[in-house]
């Protein structure tokens, strides 16, 4: 817990700090979702091979994973503010690279730098938002940390889809606006109170390792397949939906791409909020069932070539994503001390983004030899299997057993 002298050095009032930190955290993920509808536009504009789309999509997650491994616990030692200010400045540089990118190489570089910035900031922001929340809003702070990534990804895709539909300069428009938002976010963090007193071990914390407090390990282990299934489904929607719409459904619309990519993560964010009153374990179980059922409906929609089923599956799966992820976060977050929070959140997001990224890379490589339809159906089958495993693990840890 931060000392009173540390907390005293602030300009923004406490509630403004809480709201501003939550908004800045969400903005990072709005920026992360923004390139999704643009990738197929870049493919048509710059005529690069289809497999480059997978590299471009995955470069973000690889950068994020590297930052989580090396810097996920850093703010537990240096304080939240230095890590967050540095991350937001790097994010600003990535936004400017996107805005002025002359070719796909620049986009891949910007995407990688963006991933590094987001990865370095994610665990620090997750801890900071909860720490800045007034006592009566602590649960809301935890819910925000669980829904901001999914909600931000969806909103970023939707806004970019709108920009593509109604502007011939969507890239410059979207990323110039996001660059301005990052400037504001940096100012909010710089003028906010520090919540953690610096302590020794910052250099040691840069050694890659997963940090899960002993009290949280049992719950964390049981939540792994839950996170995997939810984020694999997110990777399917954010990584493959624009290509599915164009190549399997024969539809060409930036707005349609953005709106479809928006459905699943936006529903996930809404579910995280509205199901926050349910007990955490029940929320996880509802979520796991939603991911399983939603994926099955998505599979049916892709196989039948029906966009409406794709949307229905996205809504059901989004409810599952939001419920399972927010429930798991609410279960494990109270099991960490303040100086352990960033490390624990880094471990959660490490599992999440490995699940988001690695299956998407494999799927991209399989499209050529297997075909897009076969790849999507196989991907969905894998999500269903992992979701079933997650449900089994949650029943086991809750003391229940299948007959």
Coordinates of C-alpha atoms in Angstrom, one line a residue:
X1 CA 0.0 0.0 0.0
X2 CA 1.3 3.4 -0.8
X3 CA 2.3 5.7 2.0
X4 CA 0.4 8.9 2.7
X5 CA 3.4 10.9 1.5
X6 CA 3.3 9.2 -1.8
X7 CA -0.4 9.6 -2.2
X8 CA -0.2 13.3 -1.3
X9 CA 1.8 14.3 -4.5
X10 CA -1.1 14.7 -6.9
X11 CA -3.0 17.5 -8.7
X12 CA -6.1 15.7 -10.0
X13 CA -8.8 14.9 -7.4
X14 CA -9.2 11.2 -6.5
X15 CA -12.3 10.5 -8.5
X16 CA -11.0 12.3 -11.6
X17 CA -7.8 10.2 -11.3
X18 CA -9.9 7.0 -11.2
X19 CA -12.1 8.0 -14.1
X20 CA -9.1 9.3 -16.2
X21 CA -7.0 6.2 -15.5
X22 CA -9.8 3.9 -16.5
X23 CA -10.4 5.9 -19.7
X24 CA -6.7 5.9 -20.6
X25 CA -6.6 2.2 -20.1
X26 CA -9.6 1.7 -22.4
X27 CA -8.0 4.0 -25.0
X28 CA -5.0 1.7 -25.3
X29 CA -7.3 -1.1 -26.4
X30 CA -9.4 1.2 -28.7
X31 CA -6.1 1.9 -30.4
X32 CA -5.3 -1.9 -30.5
X33 CA -8.6 -2.7 -32.2
X34 CA -8.4 0.2 -34.6
X35 CA -6.2 -1.4 -37.3
X36 CA -8.4 -4.5 -37.7
X37 CA -10.7 -3.2 -40.5
X38 CA -7.7 -1.4 -42.1
X39 CA -5.7 -4.5 -42.7
X40 CA -7.8 -5.8 -45.6
X41 CA -7.7 -2.2 -47.0
X42 CA -3.9 -2.2 -46.9
X43 CA -3.9 -5.6 -48.6
X44 CA -5.8 -4.2 -51.5
X45 CA -3.9 -1.0 -51.6
X46 CA -0.3 -2.4 -51.3
X47 CA -0.9 -5.8 -52.9
X48 CA 1.1 -7.9 -50.4
X49 CA 0.6 -11.7 -49.9
X50 CA -2.3 -12.9 -47.7
X51 CA 0.0 -14.4 -45.1
X52 CA 1.4 -11.0 -44.4
X53 CA -2.0 -10.2 -42.8
X54 CA -1.3 -12.8 -40.2
X55 CA 2.1 -11.4 -39.5
X56 CA 0.7 -7.9 -39.2
X57 CA -2.1 -9.0 -36.8
X58 CA 0.2 -11.1 -34.7
X59 CA 3.1 -8.6 -34.4
X60 CA 1.0 -6.6 -31.9
X61 CA 0.4 -9.6 -29.6
X62 CA 4.1 -10.7 -29.9
X63 CA 5.2 -7.2 -28.8
X64 CA 2.7 -7.2 -26.0
X65 CA 3.8 -10.7 -24.8
X66 CA 7.4 -9.6 -24.7
X67 CA 6.6 -6.5 -22.7
X68 CA 4.5 -8.5 -20.2
X69 CA 7.3 -11.0 -19.7
X70 CA 10.0 -8.4 -19.2
X71 CA 8.1 -5.5 -17.6
X72 CA 4.9 -6.9 -16.3
X73 CA 6.0 -6.6 -12.6
X74 CA 8.1 -3.5 -13.1
X75 CA 5.5 -1.1 -11.6
X76 CA 5.4 -3.1 -8.4
X77 CA 8.9 -1.8 -7.8
X78 CA 9.2 1.6 -9.6
X79 CA 5.6 2.8 -8.9
X80 CA 2.8 2.9 -11.4
X81 CA 3.3 6.4 -12.8
X82 CA 6.8 6.0 -14.4
X83 CA 5.8 2.9 -16.2
X84 CA 2.5 4.3 -17.4
X85 CA 3.9 7.6 -18.6
X86 CA 6.7 5.8 -20.5
X87 CA 4.2 3.4 -22.1
X88 CA 1.8 6.1 -23.2
X89 CA 4.7 8.1 -24.8
X90 CA 5.7 4.9 -26.7
X91 CA 2.1 4.4 -27.7
X92 CA 1.9 7.9 -29.0
X93 CA 4.9 7.2 -31.3
X94 CA 3.2 4.1 -32.6
X95 CA 0.1 6.1 -33.4
X96 CA 2.1 8.6 -35.4
X97 CA 3.8 5.7 -37.3
X98 CA 0.4 4.3 -38.3
X99 CA -0.8 7.8 -39.4
X100 CA 2.1 8.3 -41.8
X101 CA 2.8 4.6 -42.8
X102 CA 3.9 4.5 -46.5
X103 CA 3.9 0.6 -46.7
X104 CA 3.0 -2.6 -44.8
X105 CA 6.5 -2.7 -43.2
X106 CA 5.8 0.5 -41.4
X107 CA 2.4 -0.9 -40.2
X108 CA 4.1 -4.1 -38.9
X109 CA 6.7 -2.0 -37.0
X110 CA 4.0 0.3 -35.6
X111 CA 1.9 -2.7 -34.6
X112 CA 4.9 -4.2 -32.8
X113 CA 5.7 -1.0 -30.9
X114 CA 2.1 -0.6 -30.0
X115 CA 2.1 -4.1 -28.6
X116 CA 5.2 -3.3 -26.5
X117 CA 3.5 -0.2 -25.1
X118 CA 0.3 -1.9 -24.4
X119 CA 2.0 -4.9 -22.7
X120 CA 4.1 -2.6 -20.5
X121 CA 1.0 -0.6 -19.5
X122 CA -1.6 -3.3 -19.1
X123 CA -0.7 -4.8 -15.7
X124 CA 0.3 -1.4 -14.3
X125 CA -3.1 0.1 -15.4
X126 CA -5.0 -2.9 -14.2
X127 CA -3.5 -2.5 -10.7
X128 CA -3.7 1.4 -10.8
X129 CA -7.4 1.5 -11.7
X130 CA -8.3 -0.7 -8.8
X131 CA -6.0 1.2 -6.4
X132 CA -7.4 4.6 -7.5
X133 CA -11.0 3.5 -7.1
X134 CA -12.8 5.0 -4.1
X135 CA -13.6 2.3 -1.5
X136 CA -17.3 2.2 -2.6
X137 CA -16.2 1.6 -6.2
X138 CA -13.6 -1.1 -5.7
X139 CA -15.7 -3.8 -7.4
X140 CA -16.4 -1.4 -10.3
X141 CA -12.6 -0.9 -10.6
X142 CA -12.1 -4.6 -10.9
X143 CA -14.9 -4.9 -13.5
X144 CA -13.4 -2.1 -15.5
X145 CA -10.0 -3.8 -15.7
X146 CA -11.7 -7.0 -17.0
X147 CA -13.9 -5.3 -19.6
X148 CA -11.7 -2.5 -20.9
X149 CA -9.5 -4.7 -23.2
X150 CA -12.4 -6.4 -24.9
X151 CA -14.6 -3.3 -25.1
X152 CA -11.8 -1.2 -26.3
X153 CA -10.8 -3.7 -29.1
X154 CA -14.4 -3.7 -30.3
X155 CA -14.9 0.0 -30.2
X156 CA -11.6 0.6 -32.0
X157 CA -12.7 -1.7 -34.8
X158 CA -16.1 -0.1 -35.1
X159 CA -14.8 3.5 -35.2
X160 CA -12.3 2.6 -37.9
X161 CA -14.9 0.8 -39.9
X162 CA -17.0 4.0 -39.8
X163 CA -14.0 6.0 -40.9
X164 CA -13.3 3.7 -43.8
X165 CA -16.9 3.9 -45.0
X166 CA -17.2 7.7 -44.9
X167 CA -13.6 9.0 -45.4
X168 CA -10.9 8.4 -48.0
X169 CA -8.3 9.3 -45.4
X170 CA -9.4 6.8 -42.7
X171 CA -5.8 5.9 -41.6
X172 CA -4.7 9.4 -41.0
X173 CA -8.0 10.4 -39.4
X174 CA -8.2 7.5 -36.9
X175 CA -4.6 7.6 -35.8
X176 CA -4.2 11.3 -35.5
X177 CA -7.2 11.3 -33.2
X178 CA -5.8 8.5 -31.2
X179 CA -2.4 10.3 -30.9
X180 CA -4.2 13.3 -29.4
X181 CA -6.0 10.9 -26.9
X182 CA -2.6 9.5 -25.9
X183 CA -1.3 13.0 -25.1
X184 CA -4.3 13.6 -22.9
X185 CA -3.9 10.2 -21.2
X186 CA -0.2 10.9 -20.5
X187 CA -1.2 14.2 -18.8
X188 CA -3.8 12.4 -16.7
X189 CA -1.3 9.9 -15.4
X190 CA 1.4 12.5 -14.9
X191 CA -0.8 14.5 -12.6
X192 CA -2.3 11.6 -10.7
X193 CA -1.2 10.3 -7.3
X194 CA 1.3 7.4 -7.1
X195 CA -0.3 4.4 -5.4
X196 CA 2.8 2.3 -4.8
X197 CA 6.0 3.3 -2.9
X198 CA 9.2 2.4 -4.9
X199 CA 11.0 -0.6 -3.5
X200 CA 14.2 -2.5 -4.4
X201 CA 14.2 -5.2 -7.1
X202 CA 13.3 -3.2 -10.3
X203 CA 16.2 -4.6 -12.2
X204 CA 15.5 -8.2 -11.0
X205 CA 11.8 -7.8 -12.0
X206 CA 12.9 -7.5 -15.7
X207 CA 14.1 -11.1 -15.7
X208 CA 11.3 -12.9 -17.6
X209 CA 9.1 -15.0 -15.3
X210 CA 5.5 -15.6 -14.4
X211 CA 4.6 -14.1 -11.0
X212 CA 1.5 -15.6 -9.3
X213 CA 1.2 -15.2 -5.5
X214 CA 1.0 -18.6 -3.7
X215 CA -2.5 -17.8 -2.4
X216 CA -3.8 -17.3 -6.0
X217 CA -2.1 -20.2 -7.7
X218 CA -5.0 -22.7 -7.3
X219 CA -7.6 -20.3 -8.7
X220 CA -5.2 -19.1 -11.4
X221 CA -4.5 -22.6 -12.6
X222 CA -8.2 -23.4 -12.8
X223 CA -8.8 -20.1 -14.7
X224 CA -6.2 -20.9 -17.4
X225 CA -8.5 -22.8 -19.8
X226 CA -11.3 -20.3 -19.2
X227 CA -9.0 -17.4 -20.3
X228 CA -7.7 -19.5 -23.2
X229 CA -11.1 -20.3 -24.7
X230 CA -12.4 -16.7 -24.3
X231 CA -9.3 -15.1 -25.9
X232 CA -9.1 -17.7 -28.7
X233 CA -12.6 -16.7 -29.6
X234 CA -11.5 -13.1 -29.5
X235 CA -8.6 -13.9 -31.8
X236 CA -11.0 -15.6 -34.3
X237 CA -13.2 -12.5 -34.4
X238 CA -10.5 -9.8 -34.5
X239 CA -8.1 -11.8 -36.7
X240 CA -10.2 -13.7 -39.2
X241 CA -13.7 -12.0 -39.4
X242 CA -12.7 -9.4 -42.1
X243 CA -11.3 -12.1 -44.3
X244 CA -14.3 -14.4 -43.7
X245 CA -16.7 -11.6 -44.7
X246 CA -14.8 -10.9 -47.8
X247 CA -13.7 -14.3 -49.0
X248 CA -16.4 -16.7 -47.7
X249 CA -19.4 -14.4 -47.7
X250 CA -18.4 -12.2 -50.7
X251 CA -19.2 -8.9 -48.9
X252 CA -17.0 -5.8 -49.3
X253 CA -17.6 -3.1 -46.7
X254 CA -15.3 -1.4 -44.3
X255 CA -18.3 -0.6 -42.1
X256 CA -19.5 -4.2 -42.1
X257 CA -16.0 -5.4 -41.2
X258 CA -15.8 -3.0 -38.3
X259 CA -19.3 -3.6 -37.1
X260 CA -18.9 -7.4 -37.2
X261 CA -15.6 -7.3 -35.4
X262 CA -17.2 -4.9 -32.8
X263 CA -20.0 -7.3 -31.9
X264 CA -18.2 -9.9 -29.9
X265 CA -15.8 -7.8 -27.8
X266 CA -18.5 -5.1 -27.2
X267 CA -20.9 -7.7 -26.0
X268 CA -18.1 -9.1 -23.8
X269 CA -17.7 -5.6 -22.2
X270 CA -21.4 -5.2 -21.6
X271 CA -21.7 -8.7 -20.1
X272 CA -18.8 -8.0 -17.7
X273 CA -20.7 -5.0 -16.4
X274 CA -24.2 -6.4 -16.2
X275 CA -23.1 -9.8 -14.7
X276 CA -20.9 -8.1 -12.2
X277 CA -23.5 -8.6 -9.4
X278 CA -23.5 -12.4 -9.8
X279 CA -21.1 -14.4 -7.6
X280 CA -17.7 -14.7 -9.4
X281 CA -17.8 -18.5 -9.8
X282 CA -21.3 -18.5 -11.2
X283 CA -20.2 -15.8 -13.7
X284 CA -17.3 -17.9 -14.9
X285 CA -19.6 -20.9 -15.4
X286 CA -22.1 -18.9 -17.3
X287 CA -19.3 -17.4 -19.4
X288 CA -17.7 -20.8 -20.2
X289 CA -21.0 -22.1 -21.4
X290 CA -21.5 -18.9 -23.5
X291 CA -18.1 -19.3 -25.2
X292 CA -18.9 -22.9 -26.0
X293 CA -22.4 -22.2 -27.4
X294 CA -21.4 -19.0 -29.2
X295 CA -18.5 -20.7 -31.0
X296 CA -20.8 -23.5 -32.2
X297 CA -23.3 -20.9 -33.6
X298 CA -20.4 -19.1 -35.3
X299 CA -19.2 -22.3 -36.9
X300 CA -22.7 -23.0 -38.2
X301 CA -22.9 -19.5 -39.6
X302 CA -19.6 -19.8 -41.4
X303 CA -20.5 -23.2 -42.8
X304 CA -23.9 -22.0 -44.0
X305 CA -22.6 -18.7 -45.3
X306 CA -25.0 -16.8 -43.1
X307 CA -23.8 -13.4 -41.7
X308 CA -26.8 -13.3 -39.3
X309 CA -25.7 -16.5 -37.6
X310 CA -22.2 -15.1 -37.4
X311 CA -23.6 -12.1 -35.5
X312 CA -25.8 -14.2 -33.2
X313 CA -22.8 -16.4 -32.4
X314 CA -20.7 -13.3 -31.8
X315 CA -23.2 -12.0 -29.3
X316 CA -23.5 -15.3 -27.4
X317 CA -19.8 -15.8 -27.4
X318 CA -19.2 -12.2 -26.4
X319 CA -21.4 -12.7 -23.3
X320 CA -19.4 -15.8 -22.6
X321 CA -16.1 -13.9 -23.0
X322 CA -17.1 -11.0 -20.8
X323 CA -18.6 -13.2 -18.1
X324 CA -15.8 -15.8 -17.9
X325 CA -12.9 -13.2 -18.0
X326 CA -14.5 -10.8 -15.6
X327 CA -15.5 -13.6 -13.2
X328 CA -12.0 -15.0 -13.2
X329 CA -10.5 -11.6 -12.6
X330 CA -12.9 -11.0 -9.7
X331 CA -11.9 -14.4 -8.3
X332 CA -8.1 -14.0 -8.3
X333 CA -7.6 -10.2 -7.8
X334 CA -8.4 -10.2 -4.1
X335 CA -5.8 -13.0 -3.5
X336 CA -2.8 -10.7 -4.2
X337 CA -1.2 -8.0 -2.0
X338 CA -0.8 -4.5 -3.5
X339 CA 2.8 -5.1 -4.3
X340 CA 1.9 -8.4 -6.1
X341 CA -1.0 -7.0 -8.2
X342 CA 0.9 -6.0 -11.3
X343 CA 2.7 -9.3 -11.5
X344 CA -0.5 -11.3 -11.1
X345 CA -2.3 -9.2 -13.8
X346 CA 0.8 -9.7 -16.1
X347 CA 0.4 -13.5 -15.7
X348 CA -3.3 -13.3 -16.5
X349 CA -2.7 -11.3 -19.7
X350 CA 0.3 -13.5 -20.6
X351 CA -2.1 -16.5 -20.8
X352 CA -4.8 -14.3 -22.5
X353 CA -2.5 -13.0 -25.3
X354 CA -0.8 -16.3 -25.9
X355 CA -4.3 -17.7 -26.5
X356 CA -5.2 -14.7 -28.6
X357 CA -2.0 -14.8 -30.7
X358 CA -0.6 -18.3 -31.2
X359 CA -3.8 -19.9 -32.5
X360 CA -4.3 -17.0 -34.9
X361 CA -0.8 -17.4 -36.3
X362 CA -1.4 -21.1 -36.8
X363 CA -4.7 -20.4 -38.5
X364 CA -3.0 -17.9 -40.8
X365 CA -0.4 -20.5 -41.8
X366 CA -3.1 -23.2 -42.4
X367 CA -5.3 -21.0 -44.7
X368 CA -3.2 -21.8 -47.8
X369 CA -3.0 -25.6 -47.4
X370 CA -6.3 -26.3 -45.7
X371 CA -8.5 -23.4 -47.0
X372 CA -10.2 -20.7 -45.1
X373 CA -13.4 -22.7 -44.4
X374 CA -11.5 -25.7 -43.0
X375 CA -9.2 -23.5 -41.0
X376 CA -12.1 -21.6 -39.4
X377 CA -14.0 -24.8 -38.6
X378 CA -11.0 -26.4 -37.1
X379 CA -10.2 -23.3 -35.0
X380 CA -13.8 -23.3 -33.7
X381 CA -13.6 -27.0 -32.7
X382 CA -10.4 -26.2 -30.7
X383 CA -12.2 -23.3 -28.9
X384 CA -15.1 -25.6 -28.0
X385 CA -12.8 -28.2 -26.6
X386 CA -10.9 -25.7 -24.4
X387 CA -14.1 -24.1 -23.2
X388 CA -15.4 -27.6 -22.1
X389 CA -12.1 -28.1 -20.2
X390 CA -12.5 -24.7 -18.5
X391 CA -16.0 -25.6 -17.4
X392 CA -14.7 -28.9 -16.0
X393 CA -11.9 -27.2 -14.1
X394 CA -14.3 -24.7 -12.5
X395 CA -16.7 -27.4 -11.4
X396 CA -13.8 -29.3 -9.8
X397 CA -12.4 -26.3 -7.9
X398 CA -15.9 -25.3 -6.7
X399 CA -16.3 -28.7 -5.0
X400 CA -18.8 -30.0 -7.5
X401 CA -18.4 -33.1 -9.6
X402 CA -19.9 -34.3 -12.8
X403 CA -22.1 -37.5 -12.3

